[in-house]
Amino acid sequence: MENVPALYRPGSTLNIRTSKLYALTVVVEKVFTPFTTSQVLVVRVISPLPSHPFLLDSLAILKIYDTRYLEERGATYSSDDGSLLQAEYPWTLDKEVEAAEHRKVHPDCYNNWFCDDVDSEVKFEVYLCTRASDSWTREVDAYHILANSFLSGSTVPIFYDFGDLILDETRAIIPRVILLEYIPDVTSVSSLGDIGVITPWHVRTLVATAVELNELGVVHRDVNRGNILIGPKRAVIIDFGESISQIQGGIKKFSDDDWWSQVDGSKDPIAVERMVTQPDPTTASRLADADDFQSKGATTCRLSNGYVYQNHSHLST
Ligand SMILES: Nc1ncnc2c1ncn2[C@@H]1O[C@H](COP(=O)(O)OP(=O)(O)OP(=O)(O)O)[C@@H](O)[C@H]1O
Ligand SMILES: [Mg+2]
């Protein structure tokens, strides 16, 4: 807990401006660490949210995209000889201001690789800020589609709202947030230890969910064991921070034909099946595994629940 900033420790009060400009107040109850791409907190909602009145005094997940507290800022060292691989990049307001200014003038810097005229610390800030904004936008687009589907509240969390985190301190960026259903009594597959507790029902439900996501217009693209939650009565896919949605910002970005090309390339259902039926491999074999999976191309593949994954849009039994 000593690495967790005071702002996010249990008991801390956070203020949010919601998408409809309501002032929402929440109190932190629990923190999920490490902070890899965002800060995920269990919070108690202590002011009313008119669109979801039942949330008052209940728990929710608050996912905050604040670049200030990410693990990646720490130095990294070689596991072979302990030598420094990457220096630490501590947060400073000055660097954040420089990065924000740079992004205004060069919005494509990072997407089209970096401009030459910025120093490495500012480049790092530009990278983190752009990635945070991109991931948040992808999650919001995906949840807008999923919130209206029967998956919501069952195999994907209910999407309550999105908004901004209101901070007392001076910042050059506004951390974006999303507010989701908190699912108690679940464990990510990466923390399960023993995948023997995953039942055929979990596998079937999760693979069918991946198929349905694609049909609804969402490709997940980041199916890993940390993003699948298992409980006695729930099997849930989370974390749409790398997803692609057919509708983005309310605009249909892919024709139906083009959409199925995205789906074919993703292989979300196969990836889900693997994560819940194969034990977590060692890091080395995991990398080999990933290479192998990427290089296979879209071939026909029978999943353990009977689905046949083919080289086009349909999955059939
Ligand atoms: N709706 C939820 N209900 C219960 N626990 C959740 C929920 N959403 C997230 N968590 C917990 O928080 C962890 C991190 O969530 P998530 O993957 O969305 O964050 P992230 O910052 O994108 O993480 P990473 O970059 O490591 O993928 C999950 O592995 C899970 O343990
Ligand atoms: Mg995740």
mmCIF file of C-alpha atoms and ligand atoms in Angstrom:
data_model
loop_
_atom_site.group_PDB
_atom_site.id
_atom_site.type_symbol
_atom_site.label_atom_id
_atom_site.label_comp_id
_atom_site.label_asym_id
_atom_site.label_seq_id
_atom_site.Cartn_x
_atom_site.Cartn_y
_atom_site.Cartn_z
ATOM 1 C CA MET A 1 0.000 0.000 0.000
ATOM 2 C CA GLU A 2 2.991 2.350 0.510
ATOM 3 C CA ASN A 3 3.353 2.599 -3.312
ATOM 4 C CA VAL A 4 -0.280 3.652 -3.660
ATOM 5 C CA PRO A 5 -0.668 7.455 -3.628
ATOM 6 C CA ALA A 6 -2.727 8.849 -0.721
ATOM 7 C CA LEU A 7 -5.395 9.930 -3.219
ATOM 8 C CA TYR A 8 -6.243 6.328 -4.039
ATOM 9 C CA ARG A 9 -5.942 4.738 -0.591
ATOM 10 C CA PRO A 10 -9.049 3.357 1.146
ATOM 11 C CA GLY A 11 -11.024 6.160 2.788
ATOM 12 C CA SER A 12 -9.965 8.806 0.256
ATOM 13 C CA THR A 13 -12.798 10.860 -1.302
ATOM 14 C CA LEU A 14 -12.767 11.419 -5.075
ATOM 15 C CA ASN A 15 -14.859 13.820 -7.115
ATOM 16 C CA ILE A 16 -16.004 13.073 -10.642
ATOM 17 C CA ARG A 17 -17.703 15.169 -13.287
ATOM 18 C CA THR A 18 -19.938 12.753 -15.150
ATOM 19 C CA SER A 19 -20.736 12.770 -18.871
ATOM 20 C CA LYS A 20 -23.969 14.668 -18.101
ATOM 21 C CA LEU A 21 -22.008 17.101 -15.896
ATOM 22 C CA TYR A 22 -23.247 15.800 -12.537
ATOM 23 C CA ALA A 23 -20.855 16.088 -9.607
ATOM 24 C CA LEU A 24 -20.418 12.552 -8.295
ATOM 25 C CA THR A 25 -18.593 11.790 -5.043
ATOM 26 C CA VAL A 26 -17.146 8.393 -4.222
ATOM 27 C CA VAL A 27 -15.009 6.961 -1.410
ATOM 28 C CA VAL A 28 -12.245 4.452 -2.142
ATOM 29 C CA GLU A 29 -12.730 1.012 -0.555
ATOM 30 C CA LYS A 30 -10.135 -1.110 -2.345
ATOM 31 C CA VAL A 31 -7.309 -0.722 -4.867
ATOM 32 C CA PHE A 32 -6.233 -3.197 -7.553
ATOM 33 C CA THR A 33 -2.489 -2.994 -8.136
ATOM 34 C CA PRO A 34 -0.218 -2.775 -10.086
ATOM 35 C CA PHE A 35 -1.210 0.376 -11.977
ATOM 36 C CA THR A 36 -0.316 -0.807 -15.470
ATOM 37 C CA THR A 37 -2.493 1.178 -17.865
ATOM 38 C CA SER A 38 -4.938 2.719 -15.414
ATOM 39 C CA GLN A 39 -5.873 2.795 -11.732
ATOM 40 C CA VAL A 40 -8.707 0.409 -10.896
ATOM 41 C CA LEU A 41 -10.498 1.114 -7.601
ATOM 42 C CA VAL A 42 -13.531 -0.281 -5.823
ATOM 43 C CA VAL A 43 -15.453 2.773 -4.624
ATOM 44 C CA ARG A 44 -18.615 3.487 -2.653
ATOM 45 C CA VAL A 45 -20.889 5.948 -4.397
ATOM 46 C CA ILE A 46 -22.010 8.552 -1.823
ATOM 47 C CA SER A 47 -23.886 11.053 -3.979
ATOM 48 C CA PRO A 48 -26.824 10.345 -6.309
ATOM 49 C CA LEU A 49 -26.291 9.577 -9.994
ATOM 50 C CA PRO A 50 -29.690 10.379 -11.566
ATOM 51 C CA SER A 51 -29.298 7.801 -14.370
ATOM 52 C CA HIS A 52 -28.594 5.025 -11.796
ATOM 53 C CA PRO A 53 -30.329 5.996 -8.512
ATOM 54 C CA PHE A 54 -29.853 2.511 -6.994
ATOM 55 C CA LEU A 55 -26.076 3.098 -7.018
ATOM 56 C CA LEU A 56 -26.277 5.433 -4.032
ATOM 57 C CA ASP A 57 -24.343 3.855 -1.157
ATOM 58 C CA SER A 58 -23.382 0.870 -3.341
ATOM 59 C CA LEU A 59 -20.027 -0.270 -4.652
ATOM 60 C CA ALA A 60 -18.745 0.345 -8.183
ATOM 61 C CA ILE A 61 -15.497 0.092 -10.110
ATOM 62 C CA LEU A 62 -13.823 3.395 -10.926
ATOM 63 C CA LYS A 63 -11.201 3.024 -13.649
ATOM 64 C CA ILE A 64 -9.014 6.140 -13.810
ATOM 65 C CA TYR A 65 -6.699 6.870 -16.721
ATOM 66 C CA ASP A 66 -4.166 9.044 -14.907
ATOM 67 C CA THR A 67 -0.663 8.868 -16.384
ATOM 68 C CA ARG A 68 0.910 10.237 -13.202
ATOM 69 C CA TYR A 69 0.959 6.987 -11.252
ATOM 70 C CA LEU A 70 1.771 4.278 -13.787
ATOM 71 C CA GLU A 71 4.253 1.478 -12.985
ATOM 72 C CA GLU A 72 6.078 2.107 -16.245
ATOM 73 C CA ARG A 73 7.635 5.231 -14.761
ATOM 74 C CA GLY A 74 9.911 3.077 -12.610
ATOM 75 C CA ALA A 75 13.421 2.076 -13.719
ATOM 76 C CA THR A 76 13.796 -1.408 -15.223
ATOM 77 C CA TYR A 77 16.841 -3.662 -14.773
ATOM 78 C CA SER A 78 18.159 -6.696 -16.617
ATOM 79 C CA SER A 79 17.226 -9.980 -14.928
ATOM 80 C CA ASP A 80 20.595 -11.386 -16.126
ATOM 81 C CA ASP A 81 23.105 -8.954 -14.677
ATOM 82 C CA GLY A 82 21.033 -6.300 -12.911
ATOM 83 C CA SER A 83 22.151 -3.578 -15.323
ATOM 84 C CA LEU A 84 19.860 -0.602 -15.920
ATOM 85 C CA LEU A 85 17.620 -1.154 -18.959
ATOM 86 C CA GLN A 86 15.457 1.944 -18.738
ATOM 87 C CA ALA A 87 15.912 4.970 -16.489
ATOM 88 C CA GLU A 88 12.970 6.047 -14.355
ATOM 89 C CA TYR A 89 10.715 8.765 -15.704
ATOM 90 C CA PRO A 90 9.248 10.434 -12.620
ATOM 91 C CA TRP A 91 6.169 12.576 -13.151
ATOM 92 C CA THR A 92 6.672 16.352 -13.082
ATOM 93 C CA LEU A 93 4.131 19.042 -13.874
ATOM 94 C CA ASP A 94 6.626 20.776 -16.198
ATOM 95 C CA LYS A 95 7.046 17.663 -18.360
ATOM 96 C CA GLU A 96 3.308 17.086 -18.420
ATOM 97 C CA VAL A 97 2.744 20.711 -19.526
ATOM 98 C CA GLU A 98 5.374 20.330 -22.272
ATOM 99 C CA ALA A 99 3.799 17.095 -23.446
ATOM 100 C CA ALA A 100 0.290 18.590 -23.480
ATOM 101 C CA GLU A 101 1.523 21.587 -25.490
ATOM 102 C CA HIS A 102 3.342 19.293 -27.897
ATOM 103 C CA ARG A 103 0.268 17.109 -28.418
ATOM 104 C CA LYS A 104 -1.814 20.175 -29.289
ATOM 105 C CA VAL A 105 0.597 21.224 -32.034
ATOM 106 C CA HIS A 106 1.519 17.700 -33.213
ATOM 107 C CA PRO A 107 -1.532 15.512 -32.574
ATOM 108 C CA ASP A 108 -0.034 12.662 -34.627
ATOM 109 C CA CYS A 109 3.242 12.507 -32.716
ATOM 110 C CA TYR A 110 3.400 8.972 -31.245
ATOM 111 C CA ASN A 111 0.782 7.603 -33.669
ATOM 112 C CA ASN A 112 3.094 8.375 -36.612
ATOM 113 C CA TRP A 113 6.160 7.864 -34.457
ATOM 114 C CA PHE A 114 7.722 10.702 -32.535
ATOM 115 C CA CYS A 115 8.789 14.148 -33.699
ATOM 116 C CA ASP A 116 12.568 14.585 -33.657
ATOM 117 C CA ASP A 117 12.617 17.802 -31.697
ATOM 118 C CA VAL A 118 11.413 16.567 -28.293
ATOM 119 C CA ASP A 119 13.620 15.184 -25.543
ATOM 120 C CA SER A 120 13.177 11.636 -24.283
ATOM 121 C CA GLU A 121 11.339 12.603 -21.090
ATOM 122 C CA VAL A 122 8.756 14.639 -22.974
ATOM 123 C CA LYS A 123 8.430 11.847 -25.553
ATOM 124 C CA PHE A 124 7.673 9.469 -22.715
ATOM 125 C CA GLU A 125 4.959 11.821 -21.391
ATOM 126 C CA VAL A 126 3.500 12.207 -24.878
ATOM 127 C CA TYR A 127 3.438 8.417 -25.206
ATOM 128 C CA LEU A 128 1.674 7.892 -21.831
ATOM 129 C CA CYS A 129 -0.841 10.715 -22.375
ATOM 130 C CA THR A 130 -1.720 9.584 -25.898
ATOM 131 C CA ARG A 131 -2.048 5.961 -24.831
ATOM 132 C CA ALA A 132 -4.272 6.879 -21.857
ATOM 133 C CA SER A 133 -6.540 8.989 -24.011
ATOM 134 C CA ASP A 134 -6.670 6.301 -26.693
ATOM 135 C CA SER A 135 -7.446 3.465 -24.223
ATOM 136 C CA TRP A 136 -10.153 5.445 -22.465
ATOM 137 C CA THR A 137 -11.794 6.302 -25.804
ATOM 138 C CA ARG A 138 -11.674 2.656 -26.891
ATOM 139 C CA GLU A 139 -13.245 1.492 -23.612
ATOM 140 C CA VAL A 140 -16.018 4.083 -23.791
ATOM 141 C CA ASP A 141 -16.797 3.185 -27.433
ATOM 142 C CA ALA A 142 -16.925 -0.524 -26.607
ATOM 143 C CA TYR A 143 -19.069 -0.085 -23.489
ATOM 144 C CA HIS A 144 -21.511 2.153 -25.361
ATOM 145 C CA ILE A 145 -22.204 -0.788 -27.658
ATOM 146 C CA LEU A 146 -22.158 -3.427 -24.925
ATOM 147 C CA ALA A 147 -24.330 -1.472 -22.470
ATOM 148 C CA ASN A 148 -27.330 -2.024 -24.750
ATOM 149 C CA SER A 149 -26.762 -5.750 -25.132
ATOM 150 C CA PHE A 150 -27.781 -8.761 -23.058
ATOM 151 C CA LEU A 151 -24.104 -9.281 -22.138
ATOM 152 C CA SER A 152 -24.245 -6.218 -19.871
ATOM 153 C CA GLY A 153 -24.439 -7.260 -16.218
ATOM 154 C CA SER A 154 -23.836 -10.855 -17.147
ATOM 155 C CA THR A 155 -20.585 -11.551 -18.985
ATOM 156 C CA VAL A 156 -19.410 -7.946 -19.260
ATOM 157 C CA PRO A 157 -19.742 -5.360 -16.459
ATOM 158 C CA ILE A 158 -22.629 -2.884 -16.518
ATOM 159 C CA PHE A 159 -21.410 0.474 -17.809
ATOM 160 C CA TYR A 160 -22.749 3.238 -15.559
ATOM 161 C CA ASP A 161 -21.042 6.334 -16.926
ATOM 162 C CA PHE A 162 -17.835 8.021 -17.967
ATOM 163 C CA GLY A 163 -16.392 11.371 -16.978
ATOM 164 C CA ASP A 164 -13.439 13.334 -15.616
ATOM 165 C CA LEU A 165 -11.604 13.067 -12.312
ATOM 166 C CA ILE A 166 -11.622 16.466 -10.584
ATOM 167 C CA LEU A 167 -8.316 17.069 -8.828
ATOM 168 C CA ASP A 168 -7.313 19.820 -6.398
ATOM 169 C CA GLU A 169 -3.791 19.967 -7.832
ATOM 170 C CA THR A 170 -2.729 21.814 -10.990
ATOM 171 C CA ARG A 171 -2.508 19.485 -13.973
ATOM 172 C CA ALA A 172 -2.049 19.852 -17.725
ATOM 173 C CA ILE A 173 -4.337 16.906 -18.453
ATOM 174 C CA ILE A 174 -7.694 15.867 -17.045
ATOM 175 C CA PRO A 175 -7.674 12.174 -16.057
ATOM 176 C CA ARG A 176 -10.625 10.444 -17.714
ATOM 177 C CA VAL A 177 -12.633 7.814 -15.817
ATOM 178 C CA ILE A 178 -15.205 5.121 -16.408
ATOM 179 C CA LEU A 179 -17.654 3.853 -13.807
ATOM 180 C CA LEU A 180 -18.564 0.174 -14.014
ATOM 181 C CA GLU A 181 -20.397 -2.533 -12.136
ATOM 182 C CA TYR A 182 -18.240 -4.007 -9.361
ATOM 183 C CA ILE A 183 -18.348 -7.778 -9.564
ATOM 184 C CA PRO A 184 -17.615 -9.306 -6.148
ATOM 185 C CA ASP A 185 -16.464 -12.896 -5.588
ATOM 186 C CA VAL A 186 -14.520 -13.147 -8.835
ATOM 187 C CA THR A 187 -10.825 -13.753 -9.484
ATOM 188 C CA SER A 188 -8.896 -13.085 -12.656
ATOM 189 C CA VAL A 189 -7.639 -16.243 -14.362
ATOM 190 C CA SER A 190 -4.074 -14.914 -13.886
ATOM 191 C CA SER A 191 -4.596 -14.893 -10.084
ATOM 192 C CA LEU A 192 -6.511 -18.177 -9.879
ATOM 193 C CA GLY A 193 -3.513 -20.436 -9.447
ATOM 194 C CA ASP A 194 -5.482 -23.536 -10.353
ATOM 195 C CA ILE A 195 -7.475 -23.403 -13.581
ATOM 196 C CA GLY A 196 -9.113 -26.671 -12.485
ATOM 197 C CA VAL A 197 -11.846 -24.533 -10.888
ATOM 198 C CA ILE A 198 -12.879 -23.300 -14.351
ATOM 199 C CA THR A 199 -15.878 -25.393 -15.357
ATOM 200 C CA PRO A 200 -17.112 -26.287 -18.854
ATOM 201 C CA TRP A 201 -19.920 -23.789 -18.206
ATOM 202 C CA HIS A 202 -17.351 -20.991 -17.710
ATOM 203 C CA VAL A 203 -15.516 -21.965 -20.908
ATOM 204 C CA ARG A 204 -18.717 -22.210 -22.944
ATOM 205 C CA THR A 205 -20.045 -18.925 -21.607
ATOM 206 C CA LEU A 206 -16.810 -17.024 -22.208
ATOM 207 C CA VAL A 207 -16.277 -18.307 -25.752
ATOM 208 C CA ALA A 208 -19.905 -17.532 -26.633
ATOM 209 C CA THR A 209 -19.385 -14.045 -25.180
ATOM 210 C CA ALA A 210 -16.322 -13.457 -27.366
ATOM 211 C CA VAL A 211 -18.349 -14.512 -30.420
ATOM 212 C CA GLU A 212 -21.213 -12.236 -29.402
ATOM 213 C CA LEU A 213 -18.892 -9.275 -28.765
ATOM 214 C CA ASN A 214 -17.646 -9.544 -32.337
ATOM 215 C CA GLU A 215 -21.181 -9.806 -33.699
ATOM 216 C CA LEU A 216 -22.272 -6.754 -31.725
ATOM 217 C CA GLY A 217 -19.419 -4.700 -33.183
ATOM 218 C CA VAL A 218 -16.566 -5.000 -30.675
ATOM 219 C CA VAL A 219 -13.227 -6.757 -31.149
ATOM 220 C CA HIS A 220 -11.410 -7.075 -27.815
ATOM 221 C CA ARG A 221 -7.793 -7.505 -29.032
ATOM 222 C CA ASP A 222 -6.352 -7.847 -25.496
ATOM 223 C CA VAL A 223 -7.602 -11.220 -24.372
ATOM 224 C CA ASN A 224 -5.282 -12.315 -21.575
ATOM 225 C CA ARG A 225 -5.690 -14.051 -18.227
ATOM 226 C CA GLY A 226 -5.875 -10.744 -16.326
ATOM 227 C CA ASN A 227 -8.893 -9.704 -18.373
ATOM 228 C CA ILE A 228 -11.064 -12.748 -17.661
ATOM 229 C CA LEU A 229 -12.808 -12.951 -14.288
ATOM 230 C CA ILE A 230 -14.132 -16.202 -12.868
ATOM 231 C CA GLY A 231 -16.531 -16.703 -9.954
ATOM 232 C CA PRO A 232 -18.951 -19.404 -8.844
ATOM 233 C CA LYS A 233 -21.772 -17.737 -10.767
ATOM 234 C CA ARG A 234 -19.987 -15.368 -13.116
ATOM 235 C CA ALA A 235 -17.653 -15.574 -16.091
ATOM 236 C CA VAL A 236 -16.737 -12.064 -17.235
ATOM 237 C CA ILE A 237 -14.605 -10.405 -19.896
ATOM 238 C CA ILE A 238 -13.254 -6.965 -18.923
ATOM 239 C CA ASP A 239 -10.787 -4.296 -20.071
ATOM 240 C CA PHE A 240 -11.710 -2.947 -23.502
ATOM 241 C CA GLY A 241 -8.770 -0.518 -23.544
ATOM 242 C CA GLU A 242 -7.328 -2.016 -26.735
ATOM 243 C CA SER A 243 -10.588 -2.869 -28.454
ATOM 244 C CA ILE A 244 -11.884 -1.706 -31.814
ATOM 245 C CA SER A 245 -15.564 -0.858 -32.186
ATOM 246 C CA GLN A 246 -17.619 -0.717 -35.329
ATOM 247 C CA ILE A 247 -19.280 2.452 -34.007
ATOM 248 C CA GLN A 248 -16.902 5.045 -32.580
ATOM 249 C CA GLY A 249 -18.094 8.307 -31.040
ATOM 250 C CA GLY A 250 -21.574 7.526 -32.384
ATOM 251 C CA ILE A 251 -20.318 7.155 -35.983
ATOM 252 C CA LYS A 252 -20.287 3.848 -37.866
ATOM 253 C CA LYS A 253 -16.603 3.512 -38.841
ATOM 254 C CA PHE A 254 -16.722 0.140 -40.620
ATOM 255 C CA SER A 255 -19.164 -1.136 -43.218
ATOM 256 C CA ASP A 256 -20.498 -4.577 -42.300
ATOM 257 C CA ASP A 257 -18.078 -6.242 -44.761
ATOM 258 C CA ASP A 258 -15.096 -4.325 -43.451
ATOM 259 C CA TRP A 259 -16.166 -5.140 -39.928
ATOM 260 C CA TRP A 260 -15.943 -8.879 -40.583
ATOM 261 C CA SER A 261 -12.353 -8.434 -41.764
ATOM 262 C CA GLN A 262 -11.557 -6.941 -38.365
ATOM 263 C CA VAL A 263 -13.303 -9.841 -36.671
ATOM 264 C CA ASP A 264 -11.492 -12.457 -38.767
ATOM 265 C CA GLY A 265 -8.135 -10.927 -37.893
ATOM 266 C CA SER A 266 -8.797 -10.850 -34.167
ATOM 267 C CA LYS A 267 -9.500 -14.462 -33.205
ATOM 268 C CA ASP A 268 -10.920 -13.313 -29.861
ATOM 269 C CA PRO A 269 -12.877 -16.563 -29.304
ATOM 270 C CA ILE A 270 -9.800 -18.738 -29.843
ATOM 271 C CA ALA A 271 -7.765 -16.554 -27.511
ATOM 272 C CA VAL A 272 -10.467 -16.741 -24.812
ATOM 273 C CA GLU A 273 -10.633 -20.520 -25.152
ATOM 274 C CA ARG A 274 -6.867 -20.776 -24.708
ATOM 275 C CA MET A 275 -6.764 -18.546 -21.644
ATOM 276 C CA VAL A 276 -9.311 -20.612 -19.749
ATOM 277 C CA THR A 277 -8.261 -24.089 -20.817
ATOM 278 C CA GLN A 278 -4.464 -23.887 -20.814
ATOM 279 C CA PRO A 279 -2.328 -23.246 -17.737
ATOM 280 C CA ASP A 280 -0.354 -20.020 -17.655
ATOM 281 C CA PRO A 281 2.875 -20.856 -19.500
ATOM 282 C CA THR A 282 6.277 -19.580 -18.424
ATOM 283 C CA THR A 283 7.234 -16.193 -19.815
ATOM 284 C CA ALA A 284 9.528 -17.776 -22.414
ATOM 285 C CA SER A 285 7.010 -20.238 -23.732
ATOM 286 C CA ARG A 286 4.296 -17.602 -23.555
ATOM 287 C CA LEU A 287 6.241 -15.485 -26.024
ATOM 288 C CA ALA A 288 6.788 -18.464 -28.332
ATOM 289 C CA ASP A 289 3.110 -19.256 -27.970
ATOM 290 C CA ALA A 290 2.118 -15.723 -28.974
ATOM 291 C CA ASP A 291 4.380 -15.820 -32.043
ATOM 292 C CA ASP A 292 2.929 -19.145 -33.053
ATOM 293 C CA PHE A 293 -0.642 -17.904 -32.607
ATOM 294 C CA GLN A 294 0.034 -14.711 -34.604
ATOM 295 C CA SER A 295 1.739 -16.517 -37.474
ATOM 296 C CA LYS A 296 -0.974 -19.134 -37.944
ATOM 297 C CA GLY A 297 -3.318 -16.864 -39.898
ATOM 298 C CA ALA A 298 -7.058 -17.466 -39.857
ATOM 299 C CA THR A 299 -7.471 -21.196 -40.204
ATOM 300 C CA THR A 300 -10.428 -23.350 -39.321
ATOM 301 C CA CYS A 301 -10.286 -24.404 -35.724
ATOM 302 C CA ARG A 302 -12.648 -26.505 -33.594
ATOM 303 C CA LEU A 303 -13.015 -25.144 -30.084
ATOM 304 C CA SER A 304 -13.657 -27.413 -27.146
ATOM 305 C CA ASN A 305 -17.261 -26.269 -26.819
ATOM 306 C CA GLY A 306 -18.025 -27.441 -30.330
ATOM 307 C CA TYR A 307 -17.755 -24.117 -32.146
ATOM 308 C CA VAL A 308 -15.936 -24.211 -35.442
ATOM 309 C CA TYR A 309 -13.932 -21.066 -36.045
ATOM 310 C CA GLN A 310 -13.631 -20.462 -39.780
ATOM 311 C CA ASN A 311 -11.840 -18.074 -42.063
ATOM 312 C CA HIS A 312 -14.829 -15.731 -42.196
ATOM 313 C CA SER A 313 -17.368 -14.203 -39.905
ATOM 314 C CA HIS A 314 -19.344 -17.197 -38.687
ATOM 315 C CA LEU A 315 -18.930 -19.533 -35.820
ATOM 316 C CA SER A 316 -21.174 -22.547 -35.906
ATOM 317 C CA THR A 317 -21.673 -25.648 -33.870
HETATM 318 N N1 LIG B 1 -15.786 -4.817 -12.950
HETATM 319 C C1 LIG B 1 -14.867 -5.390 -12.160
HETATM 320 N N2 LIG B 1 -15.245 -6.114 -11.073
HETATM 321 C C2 LIG B 1 -14.321 -6.685 -10.266
HETATM 322 N N3 LIG B 1 -12.978 -6.580 -10.438
HETATM 323 C C3 LIG B 1 -12.535 -5.863 -11.503
HETATM 324 C C4 LIG B 1 -13.451 -5.231 -12.416
HETATM 325 N N4 LIG B 1 -12.740 -4.577 -13.354
HETATM 326 C C5 LIG B 1 -11.440 -4.770 -13.047
HETATM 327 N N5 LIG B 1 -11.302 -5.549 -11.947
HETATM 328 C C6 LIG B 1 -10.012 -5.964 -11.335
HETATM 329 O O1 LIG B 1 -9.011 -5.026 -11.675
HETATM 330 C C7 LIG B 1 -7.976 -5.648 -12.455
HETATM 331 C C8 LIG B 1 -7.474 -4.679 -13.503
HETATM 332 O O2 LIG B 1 -8.538 -4.307 -14.367
HETATM 333 P P1 LIG B 1 -8.287 -3.881 -15.876
HETATM 334 O O3 LIG B 1 -7.671 -4.997 -16.614
HETATM 335 O O4 LIG B 1 -9.567 -3.308 -16.401
HETATM 336 O O5 LIG B 1 -7.232 -2.697 -15.664
HETATM 337 P P2 LIG B 1 -5.978 -2.252 -16.536
HETATM 338 O O6 LIG B 1 -5.401 -1.035 -15.901
HETATM 339 O O7 LIG B 1 -6.414 -2.135 -17.946
HETATM 340 O O8 LIG B 1 -4.995 -3.428 -16.317
HETATM 341 P P3 LIG B 1 -3.924 -4.073 -17.310
HETATM 342 O O9 LIG B 1 -3.226 -2.961 -18.000
HETATM 343 O O10 LIG B 1 -3.065 -4.848 -16.358
HETATM 344 O O11 LIG B 1 -4.708 -4.947 -18.234
HETATM 345 C C9 LIG B 1 -8.611 -6.920 -13.009
HETATM 346 O O12 LIG B 1 -7.662 -7.943 -13.278
HETATM 347 C C10 LIG B 1 -9.570 -7.315 -11.887
HETATM 348 O O13 LIG B 1 -8.886 -8.013 -10.852
HETATM 349 MG MG MG B 2 -6.379 -5.705 -17.910
#
